[in-house]
PDB file of C-alpha atoms in Angstrom:
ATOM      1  CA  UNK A 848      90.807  80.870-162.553  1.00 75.00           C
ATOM      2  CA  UNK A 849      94.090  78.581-162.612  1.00 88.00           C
ATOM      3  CA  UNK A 850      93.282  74.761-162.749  1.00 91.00           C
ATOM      4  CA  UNK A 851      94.033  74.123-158.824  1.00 91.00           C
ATOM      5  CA  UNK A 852      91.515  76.064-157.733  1.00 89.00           C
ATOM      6  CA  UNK A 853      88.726  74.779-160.029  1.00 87.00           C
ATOM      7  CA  UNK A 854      89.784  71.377-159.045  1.00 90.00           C
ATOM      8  CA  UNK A 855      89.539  72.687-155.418  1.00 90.00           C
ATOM      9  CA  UNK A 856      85.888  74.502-155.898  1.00 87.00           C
ATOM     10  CA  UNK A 857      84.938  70.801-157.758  1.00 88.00           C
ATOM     11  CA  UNK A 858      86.180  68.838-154.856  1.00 90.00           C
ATOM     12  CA  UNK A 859      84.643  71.059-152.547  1.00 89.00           C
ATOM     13  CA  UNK A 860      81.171  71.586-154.102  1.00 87.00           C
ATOM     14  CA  UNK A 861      80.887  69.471-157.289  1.00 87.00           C
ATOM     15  CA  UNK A 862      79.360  71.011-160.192  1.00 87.00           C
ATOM     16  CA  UNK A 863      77.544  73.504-158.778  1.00 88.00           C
ATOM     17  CA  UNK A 864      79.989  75.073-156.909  1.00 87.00           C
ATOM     18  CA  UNK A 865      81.528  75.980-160.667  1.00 86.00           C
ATOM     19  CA  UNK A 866      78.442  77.393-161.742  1.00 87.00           C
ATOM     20  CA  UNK A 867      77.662  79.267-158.804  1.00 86.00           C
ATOM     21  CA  UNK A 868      79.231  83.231-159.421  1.00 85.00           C
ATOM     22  CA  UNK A 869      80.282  84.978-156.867  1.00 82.00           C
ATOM     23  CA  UNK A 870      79.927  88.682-156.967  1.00 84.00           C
ATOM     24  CA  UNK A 871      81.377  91.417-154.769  1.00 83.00           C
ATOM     25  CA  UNK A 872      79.177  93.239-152.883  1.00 84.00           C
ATOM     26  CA  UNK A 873      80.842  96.963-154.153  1.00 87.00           C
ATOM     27  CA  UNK A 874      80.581 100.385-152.934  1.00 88.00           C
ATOM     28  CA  UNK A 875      76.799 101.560-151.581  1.00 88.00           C
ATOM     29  CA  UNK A 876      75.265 104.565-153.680  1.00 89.00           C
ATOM     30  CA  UNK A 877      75.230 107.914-152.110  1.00 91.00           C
ATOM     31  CA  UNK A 878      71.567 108.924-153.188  1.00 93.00           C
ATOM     32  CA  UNK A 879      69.911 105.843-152.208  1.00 93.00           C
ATOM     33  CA  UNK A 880      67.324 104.039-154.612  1.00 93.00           C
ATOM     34  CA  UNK A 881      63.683 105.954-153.133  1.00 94.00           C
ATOM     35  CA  UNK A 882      65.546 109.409-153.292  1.00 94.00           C
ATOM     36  CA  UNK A 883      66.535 108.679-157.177  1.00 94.00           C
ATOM     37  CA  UNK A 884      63.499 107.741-158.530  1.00 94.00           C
ATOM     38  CA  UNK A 885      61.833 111.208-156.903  1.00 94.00           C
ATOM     39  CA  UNK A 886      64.133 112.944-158.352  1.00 94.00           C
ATOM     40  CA  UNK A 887      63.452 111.104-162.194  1.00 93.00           C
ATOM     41  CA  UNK A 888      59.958 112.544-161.484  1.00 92.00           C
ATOM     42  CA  UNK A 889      60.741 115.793-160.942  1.00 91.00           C
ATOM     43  CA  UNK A 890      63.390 116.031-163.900  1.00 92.00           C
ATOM     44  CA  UNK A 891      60.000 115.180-165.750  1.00 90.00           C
ATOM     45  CA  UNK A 892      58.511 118.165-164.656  1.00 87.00           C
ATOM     46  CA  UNK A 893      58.517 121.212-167.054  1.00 83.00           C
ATOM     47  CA  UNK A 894      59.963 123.945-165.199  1.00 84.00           C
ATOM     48  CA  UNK A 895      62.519 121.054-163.849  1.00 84.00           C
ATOM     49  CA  UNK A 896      66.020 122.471-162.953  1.00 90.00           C
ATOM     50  CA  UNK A 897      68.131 124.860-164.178  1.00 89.00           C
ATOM     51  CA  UNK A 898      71.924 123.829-162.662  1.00 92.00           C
ATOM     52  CA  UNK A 899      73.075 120.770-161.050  1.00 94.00           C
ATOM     53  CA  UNK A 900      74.070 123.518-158.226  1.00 94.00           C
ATOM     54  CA  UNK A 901      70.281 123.559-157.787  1.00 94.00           C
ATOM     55  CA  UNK A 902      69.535 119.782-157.533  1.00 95.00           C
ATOM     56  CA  UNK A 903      72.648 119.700-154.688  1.00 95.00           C
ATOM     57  CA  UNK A 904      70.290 121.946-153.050  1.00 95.00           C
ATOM     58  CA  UNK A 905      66.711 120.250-153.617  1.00 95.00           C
ATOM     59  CA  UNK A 906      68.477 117.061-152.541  1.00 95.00           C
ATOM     60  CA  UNK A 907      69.853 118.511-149.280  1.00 95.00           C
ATOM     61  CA  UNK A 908      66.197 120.122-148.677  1.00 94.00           C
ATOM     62  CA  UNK A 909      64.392 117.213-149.806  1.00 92.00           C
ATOM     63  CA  UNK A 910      66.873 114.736-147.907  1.00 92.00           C
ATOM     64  CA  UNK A 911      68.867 116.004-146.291  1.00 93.00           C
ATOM     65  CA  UNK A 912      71.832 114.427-148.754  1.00 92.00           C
ATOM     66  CA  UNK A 913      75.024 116.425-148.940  1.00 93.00           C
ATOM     67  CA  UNK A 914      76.796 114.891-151.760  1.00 94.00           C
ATOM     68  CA  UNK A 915      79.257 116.709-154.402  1.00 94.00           C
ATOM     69  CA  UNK A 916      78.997 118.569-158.043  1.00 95.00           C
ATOM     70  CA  UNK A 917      79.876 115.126-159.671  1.00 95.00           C
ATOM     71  CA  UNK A 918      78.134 112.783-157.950  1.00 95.00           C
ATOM     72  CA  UNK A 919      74.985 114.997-159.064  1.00 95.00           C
ATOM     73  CA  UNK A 920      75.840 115.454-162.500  1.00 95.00           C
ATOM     74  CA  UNK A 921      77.115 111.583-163.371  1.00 95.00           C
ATOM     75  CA  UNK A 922      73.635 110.600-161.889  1.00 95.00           C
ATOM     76  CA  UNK A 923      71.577 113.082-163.890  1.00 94.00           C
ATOM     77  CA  UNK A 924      73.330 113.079-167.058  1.00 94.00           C
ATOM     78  CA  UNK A 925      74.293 109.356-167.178  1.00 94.00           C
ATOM     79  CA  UNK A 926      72.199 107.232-165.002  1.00 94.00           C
ATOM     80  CA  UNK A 927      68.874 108.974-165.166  1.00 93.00           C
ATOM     81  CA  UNK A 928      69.671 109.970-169.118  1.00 93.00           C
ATOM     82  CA  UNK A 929      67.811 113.564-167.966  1.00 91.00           C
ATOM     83  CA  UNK A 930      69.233 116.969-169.735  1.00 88.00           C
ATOM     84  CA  UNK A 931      68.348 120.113-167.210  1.00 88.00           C
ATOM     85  CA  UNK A 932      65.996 122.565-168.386  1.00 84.00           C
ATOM     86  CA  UNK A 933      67.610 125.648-169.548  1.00 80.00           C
ATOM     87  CA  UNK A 934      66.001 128.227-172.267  1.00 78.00           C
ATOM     88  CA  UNK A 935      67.894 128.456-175.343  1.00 81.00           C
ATOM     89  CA  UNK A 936      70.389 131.658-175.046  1.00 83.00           C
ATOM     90  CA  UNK A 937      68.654 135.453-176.699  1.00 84.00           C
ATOM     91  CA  UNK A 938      70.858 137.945-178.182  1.00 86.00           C
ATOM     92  CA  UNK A 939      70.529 140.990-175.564  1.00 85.00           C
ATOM     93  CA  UNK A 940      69.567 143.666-178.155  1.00 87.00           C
ATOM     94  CA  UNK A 941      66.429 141.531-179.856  1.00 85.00           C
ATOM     95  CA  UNK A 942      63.523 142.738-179.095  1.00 85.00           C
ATOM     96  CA  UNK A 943      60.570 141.292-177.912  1.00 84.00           C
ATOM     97  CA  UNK A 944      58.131 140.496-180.093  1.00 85.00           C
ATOM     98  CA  UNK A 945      60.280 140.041-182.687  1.00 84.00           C
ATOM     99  CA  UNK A 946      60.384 136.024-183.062  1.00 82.00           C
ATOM    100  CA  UNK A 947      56.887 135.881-183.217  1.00 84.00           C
ATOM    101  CA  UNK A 948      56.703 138.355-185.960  1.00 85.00           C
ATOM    102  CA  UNK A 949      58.543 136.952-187.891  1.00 84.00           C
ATOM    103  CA  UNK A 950      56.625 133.862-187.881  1.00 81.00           C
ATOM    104  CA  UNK A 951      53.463 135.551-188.198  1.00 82.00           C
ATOM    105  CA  UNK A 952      54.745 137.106-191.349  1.00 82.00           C
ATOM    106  CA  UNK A 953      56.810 134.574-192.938  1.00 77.00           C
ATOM    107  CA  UNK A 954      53.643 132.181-193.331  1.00 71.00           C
ATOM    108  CA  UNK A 955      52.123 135.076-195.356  1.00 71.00           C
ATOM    109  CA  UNK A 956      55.042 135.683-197.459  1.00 68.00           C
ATOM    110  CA  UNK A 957      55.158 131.906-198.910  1.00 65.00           C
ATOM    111  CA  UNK A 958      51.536 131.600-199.507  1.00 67.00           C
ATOM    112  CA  UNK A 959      52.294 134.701-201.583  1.00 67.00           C
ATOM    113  CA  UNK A 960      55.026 133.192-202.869  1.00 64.00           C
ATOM    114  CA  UNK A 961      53.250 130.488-203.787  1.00 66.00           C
ATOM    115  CA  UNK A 962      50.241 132.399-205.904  1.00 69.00           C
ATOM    116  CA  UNK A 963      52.971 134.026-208.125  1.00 67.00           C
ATOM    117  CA  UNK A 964      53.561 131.007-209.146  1.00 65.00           C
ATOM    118  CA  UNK A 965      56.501 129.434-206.940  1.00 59.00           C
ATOM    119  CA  UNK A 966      55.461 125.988-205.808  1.00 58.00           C
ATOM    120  CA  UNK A 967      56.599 124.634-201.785  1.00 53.00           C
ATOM    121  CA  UNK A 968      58.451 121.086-201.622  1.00 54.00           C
ATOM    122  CA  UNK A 969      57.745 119.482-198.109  1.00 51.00           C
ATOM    123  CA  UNK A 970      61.386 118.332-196.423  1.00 53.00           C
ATOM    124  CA  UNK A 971      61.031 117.081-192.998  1.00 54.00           C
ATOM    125  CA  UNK A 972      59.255 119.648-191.149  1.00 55.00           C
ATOM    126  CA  UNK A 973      60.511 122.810-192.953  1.00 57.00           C
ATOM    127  CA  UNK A 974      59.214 123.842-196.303  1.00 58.00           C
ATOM    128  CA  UNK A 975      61.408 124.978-198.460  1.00 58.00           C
ATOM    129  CA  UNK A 976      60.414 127.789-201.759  1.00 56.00           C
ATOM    130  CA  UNK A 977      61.075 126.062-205.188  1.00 56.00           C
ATOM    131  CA  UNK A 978      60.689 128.662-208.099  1.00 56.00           C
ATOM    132  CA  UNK A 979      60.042 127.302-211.820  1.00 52.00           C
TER     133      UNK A 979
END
């Protein structure tokens, strides 16, 4: 603000006038406010989405709200803070079962482990074998 025009806002409204800030009134939101905050609720739901492709379409269904790819995705990812629900990726040839296997057996393996004398250290929420 250059010195003429605060002495012109003073004149004109004294010190309040100075204090008061203006703000422009900016661009309206595409997905308006009521629409959002259903939408935070069903990102909270477990199955949730899978694609951003598929909240364009829940929006148009639900709202009838055509709006773009980025729109979508800078609302989810950045304004809501909301990650979509996608399965972590399995190799094609593992076979089924397998994981929980594993699991199953590798319990077993350190309590036997353990009773042949190796000892388990607790790190965060892995243990980890320590022979002596």
């Amino acid at each position: 603000m250059t010195v003429s025009r605060w002495l012109s806002k003073y004149r004109a409204g004294g010190l309040t006038q100075l204090l008061n800030i203006q703000t422009t009134p900016g661009r309206t939101r595409e997905i308006p406010p009521a629409v959002e905050s259903r939408l935070r609720e069903e990102l909270k739901d477990p199955k949730g989405f899978s694609s951003y492709k598929e909240i364009q379409v829940w929006l148009k269904a639900m709202s009838d709200l055509d709006v773009g790819y980025t729109v979508v995705h800078k609302l989810v990812r950045y304004r809501l803070n909301a990650k979509l629900k996608v399965p972590r990726p399995v190799h094609t040839k593992q076979k089924e079962g397998l994981v929980e296997e594993f699991k199953k057996n590798s319990s077993q393996t350190r309590r036997s482990a353990e009773a042949l004398g190796g000892s388990s250290k607790k790190i965060s929420k892995n243990s980890i074998l320590v022979w002596r």
